[in-house]
Short mmCIF file of N, CA and C in Angstrom, two decimals:
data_model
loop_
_atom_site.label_atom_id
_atom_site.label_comp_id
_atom_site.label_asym_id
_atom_site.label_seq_id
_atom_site.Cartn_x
_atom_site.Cartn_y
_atom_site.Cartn_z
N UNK A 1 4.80 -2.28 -9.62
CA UNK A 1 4.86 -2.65 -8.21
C UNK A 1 6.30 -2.55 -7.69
N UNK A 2 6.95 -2.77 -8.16
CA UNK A 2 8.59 -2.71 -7.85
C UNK A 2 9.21 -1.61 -7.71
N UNK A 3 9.02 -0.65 -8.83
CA UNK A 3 8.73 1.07 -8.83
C UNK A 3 8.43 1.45 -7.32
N UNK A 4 7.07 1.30 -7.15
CA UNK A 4 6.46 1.29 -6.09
C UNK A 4 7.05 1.04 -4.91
N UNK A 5 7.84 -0.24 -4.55
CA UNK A 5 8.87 -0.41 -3.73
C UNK A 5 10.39 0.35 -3.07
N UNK A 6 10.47 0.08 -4.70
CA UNK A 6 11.60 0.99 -4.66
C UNK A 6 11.60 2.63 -4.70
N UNK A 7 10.45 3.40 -4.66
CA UNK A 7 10.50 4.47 -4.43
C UNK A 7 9.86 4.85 -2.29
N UNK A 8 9.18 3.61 -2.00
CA UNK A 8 9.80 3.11 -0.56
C UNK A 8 10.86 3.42 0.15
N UNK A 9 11.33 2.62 -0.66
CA UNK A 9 12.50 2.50 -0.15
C UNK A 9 13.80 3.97 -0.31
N UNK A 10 13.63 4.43 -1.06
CA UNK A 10 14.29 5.63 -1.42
C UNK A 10 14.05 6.41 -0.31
N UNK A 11 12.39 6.86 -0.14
CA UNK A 11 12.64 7.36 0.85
C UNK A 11 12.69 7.00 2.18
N UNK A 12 12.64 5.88 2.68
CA UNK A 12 13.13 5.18 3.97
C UNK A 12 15.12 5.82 4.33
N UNK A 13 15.12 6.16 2.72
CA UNK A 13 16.70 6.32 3.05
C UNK A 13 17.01 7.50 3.09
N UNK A 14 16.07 8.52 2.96
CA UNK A 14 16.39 9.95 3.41
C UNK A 14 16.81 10.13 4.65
N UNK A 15 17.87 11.55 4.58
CA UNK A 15 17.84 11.74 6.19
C UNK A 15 16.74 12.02 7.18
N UNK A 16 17.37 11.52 8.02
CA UNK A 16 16.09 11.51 9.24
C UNK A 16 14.91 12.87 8.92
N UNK A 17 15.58 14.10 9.61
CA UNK A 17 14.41 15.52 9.34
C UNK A 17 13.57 15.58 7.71
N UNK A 18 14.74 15.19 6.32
CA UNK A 18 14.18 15.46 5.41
C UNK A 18 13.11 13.72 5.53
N UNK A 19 12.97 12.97 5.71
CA UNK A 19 12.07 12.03 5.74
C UNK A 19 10.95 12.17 6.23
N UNK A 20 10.98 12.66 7.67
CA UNK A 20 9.72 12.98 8.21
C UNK A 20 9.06 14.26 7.48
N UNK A 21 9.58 15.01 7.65
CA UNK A 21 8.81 16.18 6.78
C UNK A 21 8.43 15.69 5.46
N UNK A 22 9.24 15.53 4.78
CA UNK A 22 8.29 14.68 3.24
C UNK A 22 7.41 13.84 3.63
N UNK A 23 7.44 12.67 5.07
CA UNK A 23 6.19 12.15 4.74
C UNK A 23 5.17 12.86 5.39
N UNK A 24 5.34 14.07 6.04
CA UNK A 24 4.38 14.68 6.54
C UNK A 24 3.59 15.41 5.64
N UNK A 25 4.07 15.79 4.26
CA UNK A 25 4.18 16.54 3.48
C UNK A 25 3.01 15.53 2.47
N UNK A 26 4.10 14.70 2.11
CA UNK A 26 3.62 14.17 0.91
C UNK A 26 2.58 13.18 1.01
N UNK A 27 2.98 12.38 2.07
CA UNK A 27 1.96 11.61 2.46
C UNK A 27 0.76 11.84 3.62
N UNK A 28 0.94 12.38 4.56
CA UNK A 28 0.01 12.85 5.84
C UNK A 28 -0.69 13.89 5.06
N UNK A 29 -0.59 14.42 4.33
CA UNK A 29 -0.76 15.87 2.99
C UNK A 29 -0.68 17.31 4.10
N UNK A 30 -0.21 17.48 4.91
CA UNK A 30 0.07 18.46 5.99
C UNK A 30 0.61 19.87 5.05
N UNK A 31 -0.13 21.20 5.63
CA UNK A 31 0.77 22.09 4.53
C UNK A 31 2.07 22.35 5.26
N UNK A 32 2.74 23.38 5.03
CA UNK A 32 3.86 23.36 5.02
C UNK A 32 3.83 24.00 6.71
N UNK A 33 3.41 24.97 6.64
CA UNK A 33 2.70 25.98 7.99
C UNK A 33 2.77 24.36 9.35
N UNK A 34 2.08 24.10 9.24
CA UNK A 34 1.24 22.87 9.86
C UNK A 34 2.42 21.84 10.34
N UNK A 35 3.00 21.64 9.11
CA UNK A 35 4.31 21.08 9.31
C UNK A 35 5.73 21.62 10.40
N UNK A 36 5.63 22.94 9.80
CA UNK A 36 6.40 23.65 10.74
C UNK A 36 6.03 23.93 12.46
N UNK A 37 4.35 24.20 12.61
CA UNK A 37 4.36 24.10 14.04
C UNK A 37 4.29 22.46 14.94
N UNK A 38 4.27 21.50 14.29
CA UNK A 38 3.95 20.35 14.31
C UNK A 38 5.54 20.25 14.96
N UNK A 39 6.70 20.71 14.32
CA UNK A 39 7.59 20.13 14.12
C UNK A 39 8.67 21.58 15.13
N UNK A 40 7.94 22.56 15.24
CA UNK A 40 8.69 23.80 15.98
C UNK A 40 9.86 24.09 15.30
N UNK A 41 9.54 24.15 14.21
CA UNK A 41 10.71 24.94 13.19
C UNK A 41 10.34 25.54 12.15
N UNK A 42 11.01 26.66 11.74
CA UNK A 42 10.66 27.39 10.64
C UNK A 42 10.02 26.85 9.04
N UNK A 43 9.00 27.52 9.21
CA UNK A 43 8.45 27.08 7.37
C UNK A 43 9.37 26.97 6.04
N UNK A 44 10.39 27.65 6.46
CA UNK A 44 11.59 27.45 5.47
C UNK A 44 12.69 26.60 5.27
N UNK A 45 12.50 25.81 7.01
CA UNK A 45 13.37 24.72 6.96
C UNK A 45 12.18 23.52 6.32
N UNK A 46 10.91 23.62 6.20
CA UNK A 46 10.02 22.67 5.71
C UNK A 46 10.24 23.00 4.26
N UNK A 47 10.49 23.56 3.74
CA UNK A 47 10.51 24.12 2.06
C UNK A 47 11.82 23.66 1.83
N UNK A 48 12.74 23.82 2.78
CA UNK A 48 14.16 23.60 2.31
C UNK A 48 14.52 21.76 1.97
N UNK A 49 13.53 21.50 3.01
CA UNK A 49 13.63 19.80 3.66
C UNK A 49 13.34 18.92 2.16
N UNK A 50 11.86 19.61 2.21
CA UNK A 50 11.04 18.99 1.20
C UNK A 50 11.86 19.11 -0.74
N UNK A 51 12.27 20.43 -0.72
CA UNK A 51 13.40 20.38 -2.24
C UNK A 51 14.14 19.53 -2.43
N UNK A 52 14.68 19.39 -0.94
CA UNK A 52 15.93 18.37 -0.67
C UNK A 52 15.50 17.03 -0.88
N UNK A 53 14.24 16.83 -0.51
CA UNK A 53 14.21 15.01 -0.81
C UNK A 53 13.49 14.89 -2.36
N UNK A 54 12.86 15.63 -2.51
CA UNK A 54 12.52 15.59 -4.06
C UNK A 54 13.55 15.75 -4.94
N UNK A 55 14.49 16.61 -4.39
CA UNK A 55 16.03 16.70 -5.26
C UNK A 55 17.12 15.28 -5.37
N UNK A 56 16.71 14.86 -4.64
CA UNK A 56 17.70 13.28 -4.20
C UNK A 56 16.63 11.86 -4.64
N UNK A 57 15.05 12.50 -4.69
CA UNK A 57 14.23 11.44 -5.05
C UNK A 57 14.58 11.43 -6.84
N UNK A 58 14.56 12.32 -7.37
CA UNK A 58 14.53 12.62 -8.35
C UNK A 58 16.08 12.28 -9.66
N UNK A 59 16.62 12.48 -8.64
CA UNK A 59 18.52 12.09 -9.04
C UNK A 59 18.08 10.58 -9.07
N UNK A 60 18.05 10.00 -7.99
CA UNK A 60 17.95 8.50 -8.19
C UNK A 60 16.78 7.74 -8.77
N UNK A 61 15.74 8.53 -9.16
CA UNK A 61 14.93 8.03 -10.19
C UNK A 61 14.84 8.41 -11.67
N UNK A 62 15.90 8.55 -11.88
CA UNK A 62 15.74 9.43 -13.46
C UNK A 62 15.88 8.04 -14.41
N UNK A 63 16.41 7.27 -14.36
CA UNK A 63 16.44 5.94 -14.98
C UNK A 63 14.78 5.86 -15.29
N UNK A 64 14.38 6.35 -14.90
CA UNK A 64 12.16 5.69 -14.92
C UNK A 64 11.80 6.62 -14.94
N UNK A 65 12.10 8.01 -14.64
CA UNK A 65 11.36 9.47 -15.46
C UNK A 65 11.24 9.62 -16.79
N UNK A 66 10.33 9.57 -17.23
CA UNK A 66 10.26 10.15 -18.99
C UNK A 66 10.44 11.08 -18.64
N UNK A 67 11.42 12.12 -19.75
CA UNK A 67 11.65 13.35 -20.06
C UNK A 67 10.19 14.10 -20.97
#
């Protein structure tokens, strides 16, 4: 449950664009396409967005990733 929180909270702390798009992404389950006209920007800034917060989710959760 705390996990749980704290991965919340992680992303509450993304930047603004990469936040919304991940939760559009990850949570709304929107594809990427969908995302992009939703949002009037290129599908590549949605691919770029989404690396980016999984790249920063991932740095700060490695303490609790099994390898």
């Amino acid at each position: 449950m705390i996990l749980i929180r704290y991965l919340v909270f992680l992303i509450e702390e993304l930047p603004d664009q990469c936040k919304s798009i991940f939760k559009l992404s990850r949570i709304n389950g929107l594809k990427n396409q969908e995302i992009a006209d939703k949002l009037a920007i290129s599908v590549r800034t949605v691919e770029t967005q989404i690396y980016r917060a999984l790249k920063i989710l991932k740095s700060r959760l490695k303490d609790y990733l099994v390898s």
